[in-house]
XYZ file of C-alpha atoms in Angstrom:
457
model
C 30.958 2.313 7.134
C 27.859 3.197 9.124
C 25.939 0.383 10.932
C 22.181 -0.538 8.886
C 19.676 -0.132 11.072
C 17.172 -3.367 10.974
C 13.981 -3.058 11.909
C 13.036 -0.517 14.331
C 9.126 -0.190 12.447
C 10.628 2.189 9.728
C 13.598 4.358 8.000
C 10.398 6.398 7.971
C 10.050 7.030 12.034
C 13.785 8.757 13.144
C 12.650 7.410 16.843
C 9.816 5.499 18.102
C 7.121 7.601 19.020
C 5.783 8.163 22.297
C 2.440 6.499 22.388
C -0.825 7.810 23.234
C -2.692 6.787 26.573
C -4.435 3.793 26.231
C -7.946 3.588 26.240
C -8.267 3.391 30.315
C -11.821 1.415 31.129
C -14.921 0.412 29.345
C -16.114 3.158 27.430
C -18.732 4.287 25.115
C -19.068 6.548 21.431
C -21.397 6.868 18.606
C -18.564 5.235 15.850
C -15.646 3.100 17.039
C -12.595 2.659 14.437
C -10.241 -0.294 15.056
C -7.167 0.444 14.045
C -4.881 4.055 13.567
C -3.410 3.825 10.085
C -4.237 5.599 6.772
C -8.283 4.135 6.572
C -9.153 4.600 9.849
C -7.631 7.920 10.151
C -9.123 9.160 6.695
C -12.172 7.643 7.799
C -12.254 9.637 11.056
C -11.655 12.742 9.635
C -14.444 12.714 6.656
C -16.901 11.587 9.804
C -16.163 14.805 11.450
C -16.239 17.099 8.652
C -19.570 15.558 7.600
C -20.865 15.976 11.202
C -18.406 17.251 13.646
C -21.272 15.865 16.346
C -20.319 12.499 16.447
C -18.316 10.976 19.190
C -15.079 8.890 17.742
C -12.856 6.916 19.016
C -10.038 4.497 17.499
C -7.870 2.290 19.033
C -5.093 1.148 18.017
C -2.449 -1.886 19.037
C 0.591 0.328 18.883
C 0.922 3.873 17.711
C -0.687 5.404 14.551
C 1.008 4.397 11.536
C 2.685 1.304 13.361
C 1.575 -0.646 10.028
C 1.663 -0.604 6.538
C 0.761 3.333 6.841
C 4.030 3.988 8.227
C 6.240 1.633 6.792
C 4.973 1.878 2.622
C 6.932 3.286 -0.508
C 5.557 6.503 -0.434
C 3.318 6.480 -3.719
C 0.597 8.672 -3.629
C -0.794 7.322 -7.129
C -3.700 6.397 -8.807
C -3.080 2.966 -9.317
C -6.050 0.763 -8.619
C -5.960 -1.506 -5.363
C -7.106 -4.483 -7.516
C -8.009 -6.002 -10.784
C -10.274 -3.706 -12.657
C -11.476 -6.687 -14.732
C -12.293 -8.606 -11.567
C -14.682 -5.464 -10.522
C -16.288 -4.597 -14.474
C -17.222 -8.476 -14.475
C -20.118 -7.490 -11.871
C -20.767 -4.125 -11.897
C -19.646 -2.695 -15.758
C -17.156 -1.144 -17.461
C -18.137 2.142 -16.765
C -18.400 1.921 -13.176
C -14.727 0.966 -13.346
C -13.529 3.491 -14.617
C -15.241 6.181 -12.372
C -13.685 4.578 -9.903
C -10.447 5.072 -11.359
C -11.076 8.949 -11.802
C -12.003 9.192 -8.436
C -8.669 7.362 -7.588
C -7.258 9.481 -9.956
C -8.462 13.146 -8.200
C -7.874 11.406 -4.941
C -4.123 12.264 -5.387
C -5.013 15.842 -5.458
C -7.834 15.247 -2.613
C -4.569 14.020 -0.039
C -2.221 16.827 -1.600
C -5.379 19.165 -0.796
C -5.813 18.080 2.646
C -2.061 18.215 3.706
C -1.883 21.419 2.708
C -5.233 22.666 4.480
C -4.515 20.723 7.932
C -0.893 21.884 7.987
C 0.691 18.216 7.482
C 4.079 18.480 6.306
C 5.123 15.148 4.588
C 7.355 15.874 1.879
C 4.920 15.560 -0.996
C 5.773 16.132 -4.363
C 3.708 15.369 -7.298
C 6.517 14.282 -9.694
C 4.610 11.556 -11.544
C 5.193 7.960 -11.486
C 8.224 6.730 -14.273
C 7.580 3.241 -14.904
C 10.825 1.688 -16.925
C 11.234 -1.867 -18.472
C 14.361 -3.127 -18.745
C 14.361 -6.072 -21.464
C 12.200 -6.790 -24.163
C 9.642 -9.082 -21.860
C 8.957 -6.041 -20.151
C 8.668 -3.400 -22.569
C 6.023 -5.787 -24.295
C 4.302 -6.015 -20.406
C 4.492 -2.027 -20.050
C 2.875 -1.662 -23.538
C 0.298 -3.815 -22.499
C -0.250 -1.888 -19.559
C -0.439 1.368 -20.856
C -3.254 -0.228 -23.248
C -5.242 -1.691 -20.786
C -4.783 1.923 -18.447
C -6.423 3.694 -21.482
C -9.307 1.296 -21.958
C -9.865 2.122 -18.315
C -9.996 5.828 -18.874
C -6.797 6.778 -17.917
C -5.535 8.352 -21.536
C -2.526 10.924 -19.891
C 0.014 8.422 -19.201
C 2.275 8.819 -22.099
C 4.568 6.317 -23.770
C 8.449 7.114 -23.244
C 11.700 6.393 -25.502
C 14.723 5.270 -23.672
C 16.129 8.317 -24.180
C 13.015 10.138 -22.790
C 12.478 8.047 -19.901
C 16.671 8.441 -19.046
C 16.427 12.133 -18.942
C 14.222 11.604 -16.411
C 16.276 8.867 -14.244
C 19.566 7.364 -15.780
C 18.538 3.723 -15.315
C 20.942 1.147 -16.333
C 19.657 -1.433 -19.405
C 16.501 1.164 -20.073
C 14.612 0.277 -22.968
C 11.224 1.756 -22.337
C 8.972 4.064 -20.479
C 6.156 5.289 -19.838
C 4.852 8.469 -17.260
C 1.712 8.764 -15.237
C 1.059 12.018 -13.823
C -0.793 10.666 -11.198
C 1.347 10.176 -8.487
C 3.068 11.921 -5.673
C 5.713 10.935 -3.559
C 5.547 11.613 -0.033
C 6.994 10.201 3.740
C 4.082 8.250 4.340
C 4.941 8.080 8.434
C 4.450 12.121 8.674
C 1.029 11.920 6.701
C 0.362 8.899 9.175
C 0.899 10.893 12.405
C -0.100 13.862 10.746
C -3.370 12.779 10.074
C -3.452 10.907 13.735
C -2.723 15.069 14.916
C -5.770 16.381 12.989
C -7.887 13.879 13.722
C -7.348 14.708 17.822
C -7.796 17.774 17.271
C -10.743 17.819 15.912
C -12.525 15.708 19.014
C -11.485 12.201 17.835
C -10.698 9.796 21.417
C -7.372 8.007 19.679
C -6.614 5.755 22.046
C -2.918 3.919 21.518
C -1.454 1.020 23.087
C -4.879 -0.768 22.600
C -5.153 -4.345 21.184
C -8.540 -4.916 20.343
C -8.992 -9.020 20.344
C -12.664 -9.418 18.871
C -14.829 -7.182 17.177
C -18.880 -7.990 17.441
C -21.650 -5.955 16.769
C -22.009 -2.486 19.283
C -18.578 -3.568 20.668
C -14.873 -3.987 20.464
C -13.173 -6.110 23.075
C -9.942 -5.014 24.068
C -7.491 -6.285 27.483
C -8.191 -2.900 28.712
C -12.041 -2.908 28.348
C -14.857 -2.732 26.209
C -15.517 0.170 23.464
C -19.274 0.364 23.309
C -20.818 1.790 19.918
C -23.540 1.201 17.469
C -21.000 1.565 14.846
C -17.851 -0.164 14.614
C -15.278 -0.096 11.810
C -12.650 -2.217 10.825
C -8.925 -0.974 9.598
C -6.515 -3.657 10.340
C -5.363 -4.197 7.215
C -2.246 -6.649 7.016
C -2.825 -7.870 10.597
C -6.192 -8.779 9.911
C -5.357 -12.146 10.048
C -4.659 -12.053 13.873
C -8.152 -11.469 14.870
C -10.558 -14.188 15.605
C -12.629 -15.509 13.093
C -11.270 -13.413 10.104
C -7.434 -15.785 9.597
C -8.161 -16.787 5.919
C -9.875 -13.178 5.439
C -6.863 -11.671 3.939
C -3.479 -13.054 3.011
C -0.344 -10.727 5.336
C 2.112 -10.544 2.133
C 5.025 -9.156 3.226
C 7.292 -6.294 1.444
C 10.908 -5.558 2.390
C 12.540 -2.174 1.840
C 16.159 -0.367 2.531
C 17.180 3.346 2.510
C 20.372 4.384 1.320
C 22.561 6.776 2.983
C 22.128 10.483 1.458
C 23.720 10.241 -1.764
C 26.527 12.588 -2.559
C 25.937 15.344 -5.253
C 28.035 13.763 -8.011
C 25.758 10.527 -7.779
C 22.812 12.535 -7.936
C 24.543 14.420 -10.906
C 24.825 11.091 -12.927
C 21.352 10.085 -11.933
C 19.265 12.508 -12.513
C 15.850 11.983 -10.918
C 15.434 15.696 -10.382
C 11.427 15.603 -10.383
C 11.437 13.155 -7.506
C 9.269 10.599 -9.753
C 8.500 7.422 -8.187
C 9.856 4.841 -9.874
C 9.323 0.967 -10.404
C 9.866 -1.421 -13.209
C 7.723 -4.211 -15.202
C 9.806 -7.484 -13.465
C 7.467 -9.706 -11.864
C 9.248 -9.437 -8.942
C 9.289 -5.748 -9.058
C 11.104 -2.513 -7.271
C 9.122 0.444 -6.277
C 11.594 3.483 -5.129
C 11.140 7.328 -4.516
C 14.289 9.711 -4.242
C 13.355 11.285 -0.485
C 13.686 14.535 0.724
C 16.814 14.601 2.416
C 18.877 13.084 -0.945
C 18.668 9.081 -0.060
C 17.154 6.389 -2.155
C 14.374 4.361 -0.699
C 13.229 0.962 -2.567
C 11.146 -1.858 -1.719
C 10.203 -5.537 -3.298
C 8.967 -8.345 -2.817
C 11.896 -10.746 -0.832
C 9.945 -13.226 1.362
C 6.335 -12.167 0.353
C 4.736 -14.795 2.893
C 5.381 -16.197 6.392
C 3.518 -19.681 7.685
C 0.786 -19.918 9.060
C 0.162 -15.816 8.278
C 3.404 -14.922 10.660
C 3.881 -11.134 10.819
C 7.273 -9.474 11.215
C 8.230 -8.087 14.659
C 8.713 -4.438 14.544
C 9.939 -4.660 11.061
C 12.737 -6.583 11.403
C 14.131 -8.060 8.405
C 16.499 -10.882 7.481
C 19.945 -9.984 6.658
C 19.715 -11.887 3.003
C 16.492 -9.762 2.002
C 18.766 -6.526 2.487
C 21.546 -7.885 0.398
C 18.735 -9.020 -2.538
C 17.546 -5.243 -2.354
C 20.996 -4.099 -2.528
C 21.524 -5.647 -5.374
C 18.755 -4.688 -7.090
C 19.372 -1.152 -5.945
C 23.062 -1.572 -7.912
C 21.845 -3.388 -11.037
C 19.152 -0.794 -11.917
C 21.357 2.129 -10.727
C 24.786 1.039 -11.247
C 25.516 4.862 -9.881
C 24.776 3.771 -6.054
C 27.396 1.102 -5.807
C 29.483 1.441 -2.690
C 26.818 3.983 -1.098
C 26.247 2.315 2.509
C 22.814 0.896 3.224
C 21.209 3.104 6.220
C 18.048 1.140 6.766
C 16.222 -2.128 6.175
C 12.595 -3.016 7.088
C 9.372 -4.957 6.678
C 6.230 -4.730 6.960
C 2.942 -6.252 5.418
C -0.491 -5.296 3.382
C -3.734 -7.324 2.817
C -4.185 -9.613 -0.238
C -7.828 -10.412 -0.602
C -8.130 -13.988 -2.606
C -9.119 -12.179 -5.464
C -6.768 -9.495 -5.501
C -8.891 -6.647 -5.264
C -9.709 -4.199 -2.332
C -13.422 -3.776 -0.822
C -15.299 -1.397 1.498
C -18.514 -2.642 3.200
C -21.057 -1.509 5.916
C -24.015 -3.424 6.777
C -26.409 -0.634 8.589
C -28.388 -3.736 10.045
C -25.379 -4.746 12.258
C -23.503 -0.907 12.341
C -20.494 -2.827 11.531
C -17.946 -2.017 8.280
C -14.408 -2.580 7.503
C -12.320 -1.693 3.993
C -8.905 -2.927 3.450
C -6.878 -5.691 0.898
C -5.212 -2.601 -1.145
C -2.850 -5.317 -2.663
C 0.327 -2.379 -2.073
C -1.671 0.502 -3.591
C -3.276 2.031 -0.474
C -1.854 5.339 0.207
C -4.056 7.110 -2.045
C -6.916 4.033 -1.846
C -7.138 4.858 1.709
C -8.509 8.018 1.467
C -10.690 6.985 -1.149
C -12.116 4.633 1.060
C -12.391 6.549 4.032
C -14.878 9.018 2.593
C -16.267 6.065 1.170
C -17.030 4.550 4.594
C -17.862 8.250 5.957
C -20.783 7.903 3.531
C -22.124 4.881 4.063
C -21.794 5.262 7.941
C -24.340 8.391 7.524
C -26.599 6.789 5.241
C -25.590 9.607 2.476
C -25.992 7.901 -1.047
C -23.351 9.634 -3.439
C -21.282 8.940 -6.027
C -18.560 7.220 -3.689
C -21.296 4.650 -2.305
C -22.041 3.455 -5.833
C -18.570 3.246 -6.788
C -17.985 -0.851 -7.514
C -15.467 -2.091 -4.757
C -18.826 -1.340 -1.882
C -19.868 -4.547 -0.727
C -16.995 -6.397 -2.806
C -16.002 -9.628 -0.741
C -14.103 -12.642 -2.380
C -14.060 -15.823 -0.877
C -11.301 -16.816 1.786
C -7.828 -17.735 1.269
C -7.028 -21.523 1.468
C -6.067 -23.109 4.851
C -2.585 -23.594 5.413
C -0.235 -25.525 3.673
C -1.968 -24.692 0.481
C -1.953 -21.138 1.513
C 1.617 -20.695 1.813
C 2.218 -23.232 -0.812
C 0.745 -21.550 -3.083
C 2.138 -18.236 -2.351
C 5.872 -19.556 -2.239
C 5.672 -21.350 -5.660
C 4.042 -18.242 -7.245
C 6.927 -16.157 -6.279
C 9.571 -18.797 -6.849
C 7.579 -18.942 -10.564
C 8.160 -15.463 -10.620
C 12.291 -15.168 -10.101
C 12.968 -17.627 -12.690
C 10.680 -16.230 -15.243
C 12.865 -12.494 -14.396
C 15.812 -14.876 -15.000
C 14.280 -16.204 -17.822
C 13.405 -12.764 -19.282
C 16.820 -11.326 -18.032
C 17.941 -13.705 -21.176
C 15.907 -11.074 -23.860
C 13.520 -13.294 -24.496
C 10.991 -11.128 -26.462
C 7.469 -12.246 -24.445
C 6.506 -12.869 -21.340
C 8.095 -15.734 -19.694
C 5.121 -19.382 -20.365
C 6.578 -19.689 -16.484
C 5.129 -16.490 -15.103
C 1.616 -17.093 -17.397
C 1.472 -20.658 -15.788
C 1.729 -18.927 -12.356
C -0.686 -16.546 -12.614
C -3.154 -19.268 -13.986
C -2.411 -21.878 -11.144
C -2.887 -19.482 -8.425
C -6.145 -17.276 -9.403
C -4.018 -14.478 -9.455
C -5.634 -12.079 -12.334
């Protein structure tokens, strides 16, 4: 049986890359991006093609796409980064849900993009197949589906069992439903695809660069100072590590593994031939996407916090989170038991206190960041990065009024409430699946108490 590979950033990256130069003495530009993963990339690249003048440069503590960007599911969909609810409470319902069209045609805007730039990432828009699996969750994805149509989104349609297995032959299926907007993609080549273009159109990326404080007209790094009236932040899940901003976002950590390529007859007895994503309505939930070259990738929630906001090394993982994947792998596709694991990894994404993403830029100071996607940045990165593009150049469109601009919760609690309160909202969480797992017809009082305790909407 083959050896799984732990760690090592990503199934996603076959090797390491070879880094870019670092940034090599103090230096100067006209914007200054901290940070090389999906929003700092996007933003760089809507800053050029609004005015290709501008001198950029973004640094970066490893290599582009060393974080989330490189290490994600691979769902290019249009579900929100936060609680729509949270967002309609202060700026209306219909603000809402133009931002959920534009996160919506913001699939098609990435798809677009790839295709124009020459960024091969395996994208196919196959939909997103969300399945429930007992009666708890079928009642959950109804809900859902409800709630997505009071928000506009009216083309996700309802699916029998039968429907939704001859899509993918999930084991216990009792429900479905189908979102066209989603795509799946290898979220490392649109990383360091976008990383390419970006260079090549003029953008300085310089690699290998820490940067240890960000103030305004500067960013302080052990290899200099990057002078420039506007400076951008895109640090996502390591936001935490810089000074000043620790209780700014919460690092919650998500585990995946990648299966060997499956052999034809599993595929056969699977299905899964439009290379829909594919997650289910537990609370602590799978994501997966069938990759290009025939394996199974799928991710969850294992050991969603670390002390003190502790962040992986590399991606390593414990041995124990691979098995619980495994296993979840084999109960919801009975089909891949016995196929060898290739690959296990971690890596982690921003959780503001409220749950919902933000994008700001004060023009007084020239300083903006936009981040907290709560798992659903791939597409909310781009979204964002035009956003910041606008408000950077001072261009009032329909992006800038969207109703995550200038969105800030407060800060997360100091630790030990921060990580006791994570840890008892996830333990909540596994027994009410265990109590659901039982048939129980409604959402587990467990899971409802959870939410309630913790803030979470």
């Amino acid at each position: 049986i083959p050896m799984t590979v732990n760690g090592a950033v990503s199934h996603w990256f076959p090797q390491i890359p070879e880094p870019r130069s670092a940034l090599p003495c103090d230096r100067e530009a006209d914007v200054c991006i901290v940070g090389a993963g999906y929003t700092g990339l996007w933003t760089a690249y809507y800053l050029k093609q609004l005015d290709p003048s501008l001198a950029i440069a973004v640094l970066e503590a490893r290599f582009a796409g060393f974080g989330a960007s490189g290490r994600n599911g691979g769902w290019l969909s249009g579900l929100p980064p936060g609680h729509r609810g949270v967002l309609a409470k202060e700026h209306g319902r219909d603000s809402v849900i133009a931002w959920q069209r534009m996160l919506n045609t913001s699939v098609d805007e990435v798809i677009a993009v790839a295709a124009r730039e020459g960024i091969d990432a395996d994208i196919v828009k196959g939909g997103n197949l969300e399945v429930a699996r007992n009666p708890a969750q079928a009642e959950r994805l109804r809900a859902e589906i409800d709630e997505d149509r009071r928000w506009g989104v009216t083309d996700v349609d309802i699916l029998s069992a039968a429907e939704a297995s001859a899509r993918v032959q999930v084991d216990s299926l009792m429900l479905g439903a189908f979102n066209p907007h989603c795509a799946r993609i290898q979220p490392a080549k649109l990383a360091r695809g976008l990383a390419d273009v970006v260079e090549r159109l003029g953008v300085s990326v310089y690699e290998q660069t820490p940067v240890t404080e960000i103030a305004p007209g500067r960013a302080e790094t052990p290899r200099g100072v990057l002078r420039a009236p506007v400076v951008l932040r895109a640090t996502e899940g390591f936001t935490a590590r810089m000074r000043g901003l620790r209780r700014r976002w919460l690092p919650m950590n998500s585990a995946m593994i990648a299966t060997e390529p499956l052999p034809q007859q599993v595929w056969d007895s699977i299905g899964w031939n439009g290379c829909e994503t594919v997650g289910d309505l537990a609370h602590g939930f799978f994501y997966a996407q069938r990759t290009a070259d025939g394996r199974i990738a799928l991710g969850g929630r294992a050991v969603p916090y670390r002390y003190a906001s502790r962040i992986d090394r590399d991606g390593a993982v414990g041995q124990a989170t691979i098995d619980y994947l495994t296993g979840v792998l084999n109960a919801v596709l009975p089909q891949t038991r016995g196929v060898p694991i290739a690959h296990g990894w971690c890596g982690v994404l921003a959780v503001p206190r409220d749950w919902s993403a933000g994008v700001q830029f004060d023009p007084s100071t020239g300083m903006g960041e936009a981040g907290g996607y709560v798992g659903h940045g791939v597409t909310a990165t781009n979204l964002a990065g035009r956003t910041l593009a606008d408000l950077v150049l001072k261009r009032s469109t329909d992006l800038t009024a969207l109703p995550w601009v200038d969105h800030r919760p407060r800060g997360w609690e100091p630790e030990p409430l921060r990580w006791l309160g994570v840890r008892g909202l996830y333990t909540a969480y596994k027994l009410a699946d265990r109590h659901e797992a039982g048939h129980r017809s409604r959402t587990s009082p467990i899971a409802m108490l959870a939410d309630r305790i913790t803030g979470r909407p």
